[in-house]
CSV table of C-alpha atoms in Angstrom, one decimal:
chain,number,residue,atom,x,y,z
A,165,MET,CA,10.5,29.3,-9.9
A,166,TYR,CA,11.5,26.1,-11.7
A,167,ASP,CA,14.9,26.1,-10.0
A,168,ARG,CA,13.1,26.4,-6.6
A,169,LEU,CA,10.9,23.5,-7.5
A,170,LEU,CA,14.0,21.4,-8.5
A,171,GLU,CA,15.7,22.2,-5.3
A,172,ALA,CA,12.6,21.3,-3.3
A,173,ALA,CA,12.3,18.0,-5.2
A,174,ARG,CA,15.9,17.2,-4.3
A,175,ARG,CA,15.4,18.2,-0.7
A,176,GLY,CA,12.0,16.8,0.1
A,177,GLY,CA,10.5,14.9,-2.9
A,178,TRP,CA,7.1,15.6,-4.4
A,179,PRO,CA,5.5,16.8,-1.2
A,180,ALA,CA,8.1,19.6,-1.0
A,181,VAL,CA,7.5,20.5,-4.7
A,182,TYR,CA,3.8,21.0,-4.1
A,183,THR,CA,4.5,23.0,-0.9
A,184,VAL,CA,7.0,25.3,-2.7
A,185,PHE,CA,4.6,25.8,-5.7
A,186,ALA,CA,1.8,26.7,-3.3
A,187,GLN,CA,4.1,29.2,-1.6
A,188,GLY,CA,3.0,28.0,1.8
A,189,GLU,CA,-0.7,28.3,1.1
A,190,THR,CA,-2.9,25.4,2.1
A,191,VAL,CA,-6.5,24.2,1.5
A,192,ILE,CA,-8.7,22.0,3.6
A,193,ASP,CA,-10.2,19.0,1.9
A,194,ARG,CA,-13.1,17.2,3.5
A,195,GLY,CA,-13.0,13.5,2.8
A,196,GLY,CA,-16.0,11.3,2.1
A,197,LEU,CA,-16.0,9.7,5.5
A,198,GLY,CA,-15.9,13.1,7.3
A,199,GLY,CA,-12.1,13.2,7.4
A,200,VAL,CA,-10.3,16.5,7.1
A,201,CYS,CA,-7.0,16.9,5.3
A,202,GLU,CA,-4.9,20.0,4.9
A,203,ARG,CA,-2.8,20.0,1.8
A,204,PRO,CA,-0.8,22.5,-0.3
A,205,ALA,CA,-2.9,24.8,-2.5
A,206,ARG,CA,-2.6,25.0,-6.3
A,207,ARG,CA,-1.8,21.3,-6.6
A,208,ALA,CA,-4.1,20.8,-9.6
A,209,THR,CA,-2.6,23.9,-11.3
A,210,LEU,CA,0.9,22.4,-11.0
A,211,ASN,CA,-0.4,19.0,-12.3
A,212,GLU,CA,-2.0,20.7,-15.3
A,213,PHE,CA,1.3,22.6,-16.1
A,214,LEU,CA,3.4,19.5,-15.8
A,215,ALA,CA,1.0,17.5,-18.0
A,216,LYS,CA,1.7,20.1,-20.7
A,217,ARG,CA,5.5,20.1,-20.1
A,218,SER,CA,6.5,16.4,-19.8
A,219,ASP,CA,10.1,17.4,-20.1
A,220,LEU,CA,10.0,19.5,-16.9
A,221,ALA,CA,7.9,16.9,-15.2
A,222,ALA,CA,10.6,14.3,-15.9
A,223,LEU,CA,13.3,16.6,-14.5
A,224,LEU,CA,11.3,17.1,-11.3
A,225,ASP,CA,10.6,13.4,-11.0
A,226,ASN,CA,14.3,12.6,-11.4
A,227,ALA,CA,15.2,15.1,-8.7
A,228,ALA,CA,12.6,13.6,-6.4
A,229,GLN,CA,14.0,10.1,-7.2
A,230,GLU,CA,17.5,11.4,-6.2
A,231,ARG,CA,16.1,12.3,-2.8
A,232,ARG,CA,14.4,8.8,-2.5
A,233,ASP,CA,17.7,7.1,-3.5
A,234,ARG,CA,19.6,9.1,-0.9
A,235,LEU,CA,17.1,8.2,1.7
A,236,LEU,CA,17.3,4.5,0.8
A,237,GLU,CA,21.1,4.6,1.0
A,238,ASN,CA,21.0,6.2,4.4
A,239,LEU,CA,18.5,3.6,5.6
A,240,GLN,CA,20.7,0.8,4.3
A,241,ASP,CA,23.7,2.3,6.0
A,242,GLU,CA,21.7,2.4,9.3
A,243,VAL,CA,20.7,-1.3,8.8
A,244,GLU,CA,24.3,-2.2,8.2
A,245,GLN,CA,25.3,-0.4,11.4
A,246,ILE,CA,22.7,-2.3,13.4
A,247,ALA,CA,23.6,-5.6,11.8
A,248,LEU,CA,27.3,-5.1,12.4
A,249,GLY,CA,26.9,-3.5,15.9
A,250,PRO,CA,26.9,-5.3,19.2
A,251,GLY,CA,23.1,-5.3,19.6
A,252,ASP,CA,20.9,-3.4,22.1
A,253,VAL,CA,22.8,-2.9,25.3
A,254,THR,CA,20.7,-2.4,28.5
A,255,GLN,CA,22.3,-1.6,31.8
A,256,ASP,CA,20.7,-2.1,35.2
A,257,PHE,CA,21.9,-0.1,38.2
A,258,ASP,CA,21.3,-0.8,41.9
A,259,ASP,CA,19.9,1.8,44.4
A,260,LYS,CA,23.4,3.3,44.9
A,261,GLY,CA,24.0,3.9,41.2
A,262,ARG,CA,26.4,1.0,40.7
A,263,LEU,CA,26.2,-1.1,37.6
A,264,LYS,CA,24.4,-4.3,38.6
A,265,ARG,CA,24.0,-6.0,35.2
A,266,THR,CA,24.5,-5.5,31.5
A,267,ARG,CA,22.3,-7.2,29.0
A,268,ILE,CA,22.8,-7.4,25.2
A,269,ASP,CA,19.7,-8.1,23.1
A,270,ARG,CA,20.5,-9.2,19.6
A,271,ARG,CA,17.0,-9.6,18.2
A,272,ASN,CA,17.0,-6.3,16.3
A,273,LYS,CA,20.5,-7.1,15.1
A,274,LEU,CA,19.4,-10.5,13.8
A,275,HIS,CA,16.4,-9.0,12.1
A,276,ALA,CA,18.6,-6.3,10.4
A,277,LEU,CA,21.0,-9.0,9.3
A,278,LEU,CA,18.3,-11.1,7.7
A,279,LYS,CA,16.8,-8.0,5.9
A,280,LEU,CA,20.3,-7.0,4.7
A,281,LEU,CA,21.1,-10.5,3.4
A,282,ALA,CA,17.7,-10.8,1.7
A,283,ALA,CA,18.3,-7.5,-0.1
A,284,HIS,CA,21.7,-8.5,-1.3
A,285,ASP,CA,21.1,-12.2,-2.1
A,286,PRO,CA,17.3,-12.7,-2.4
A,287,ASP,CA,17.7,-16.2,-4.0
A,288,THR,CA,19.3,-17.5,-0.8
A,289,TYR,CA,17.9,-15.4,2.0
A,290,ALA,CA,14.6,-13.8,0.9
A,291,GLU,CA,11.3,-15.3,2.0
A,292,ARG,CA,9.7,-16.8,-1.1
A,293,ARG,CA,6.1,-17.9,-0.9
A,294,LYS,CA,5.2,-20.0,-3.9
A,295,LEU,CA,1.5,-20.5,-4.7
A,296,ASP,CA,0.6,-23.2,-7.1
A,297,VAL,CA,-2.9,-23.2,-8.5
A,298,ALA,CA,-4.2,-26.3,-10.1
A,299,GLY,CA,-7.5,-27.0,-11.6
A,300,GLN,CA,-10.1,-24.7,-13.1
A,301,VAL,CA,-11.9,-21.6,-11.8
A,302,ASN,CA,-15.7,-21.7,-12.4
A,303,HIS,CA,-17.2,-18.3,-12.6
A,304,ALA,CA,-20.8,-19.5,-12.8
A,305,HIS,CA,-22.7,-18.7,-9.7
A,306,ALA,CA,-24.8,-21.2,-7.8
A,307,HIS,CA,-27.9,-19.1,-8.3
A,308,LEU,CA,-27.8,-19.0,-12.1
A,309,SER,CA,-30.4,-21.7,-12.3
A,310,LEU,CA,-33.3,-20.7,-10.2
A,311,GLY,CA,-37.0,-20.3,-10.8
A,312,ASN,CA,-39.4,-21.9,-13.3
A,313,ALA,CA,-37.2,-24.1,-15.5
A,314,PRO,CA,-36.6,-27.7,-14.4
A,315,GLY,CA,-34.0,-26.5,-11.9
A,316,GLY,CA,-35.2,-22.9,-11.7
A,317,TYR,CA,-34.8,-19.8,-14.0
A,318,VAL,CA,-31.9,-20.2,-16.5
A,319,VAL,CA,-29.8,-17.1,-16.6
A,320,ASP,CA,-26.9,-17.3,-19.1
A,321,MET,CA,-23.8,-15.1,-18.7
A,322,ASP,CA,-24.4,-13.5,-22.1
A,323,SER,CA,-27.7,-12.1,-20.9
A,324,VAL,CA,-26.1,-10.8,-17.7
A,325,ALA,CA,-23.2,-9.3,-19.7
A,326,ALA,CA,-25.8,-7.3,-21.8
A,327,LEU,CA,-27.0,-5.5,-18.7
A,328,GLU,CA,-25.5,-2.3,-17.4
A,329,PRO,CA,-23.0,-2.8,-14.5
A,330,GLY,CA,-25.4,-1.4,-11.9
A,331,GLU,CA,-28.2,-3.7,-13.2
A,332,GLN,CA,-25.8,-6.7,-13.1
A,333,ALA,CA,-24.9,-5.9,-9.4
A,334,GLU,CA,-28.6,-5.5,-8.6
A,335,LEU,CA,-29.5,-8.8,-10.3
A,336,PHE,CA,-26.8,-10.7,-8.4
A,337,ARG,CA,-27.8,-9.0,-5.1
A,338,LEU,CA,-31.4,-10.1,-5.6
A,339,LEU,CA,-30.4,-13.7,-6.7
A,340,THR,CA,-28.2,-14.0,-3.7
A,341,LYS,CA,-31.1,-12.9,-1.5
A,342,ILE,CA,-33.4,-15.5,-3.1
A,343,GLU,CA,-30.7,-18.2,-2.7
A,344,ASP,CA,-30.3,-17.3,1.0
A,345,ALA,CA,-34.0,-17.5,1.5
A,346,ARG,CA,-34.1,-20.9,-0.2
A,347,ARG,CA,-31.3,-22.1,2.1
A,348,ALA,CA,-33.2,-20.9,5.1
A,349,LEU,CA,-36.2,-23.2,4.3
A,350,PRO,CA,-36.4,-26.4,6.3
A,351,PRO,CA,-35.0,-29.6,4.6
A,352,GLY,CA,-37.5,-31.4,2.4
A,353,ASP,CA,-39.7,-28.4,1.9
A,354,SER,CA,-41.5,-28.7,-1.5
A,355,ASN,CA,-40.8,-25.1,-2.5
A,356,GLN,CA,-37.1,-25.7,-2.5
């Protein structure tokens, strides 16, 4: 069975491993949003087995990676063919079937060239977006000083951190609701 799994990993990656292990049996999963997904059966059983046998899991993963590497090599070869080819050739014919016009579109070729160059020399050809962040990030929320203190209730972050995560979320939801209500008051209102 393990030889069959290795062969499946080399041929089709992890999806093929699960399919071979399930021997073609499938189960239907119902997602949280009403989606339905058919997947190979006994997936959890294989995962439990591989968790106990990390050596076999590593061999299967290597075989699946071989398949991935072959796929990437084939895709790179195809990109090279596009990049070095003439471009997309379109021929227009008249009503009598005679060649009227030949057009060559090089947009796909140029895109393939750029991707190929970026893969082989990223320092020169890859798109690099640099983001500089200056200054300081303030995690204090605007509604941490509301209520009966001179500017409102004083809620310090240590008190909030002592709450359960669900309670923290509820507190911030309520404070946001209060803050939105305060902003909705007309300017100069004494309750603000």
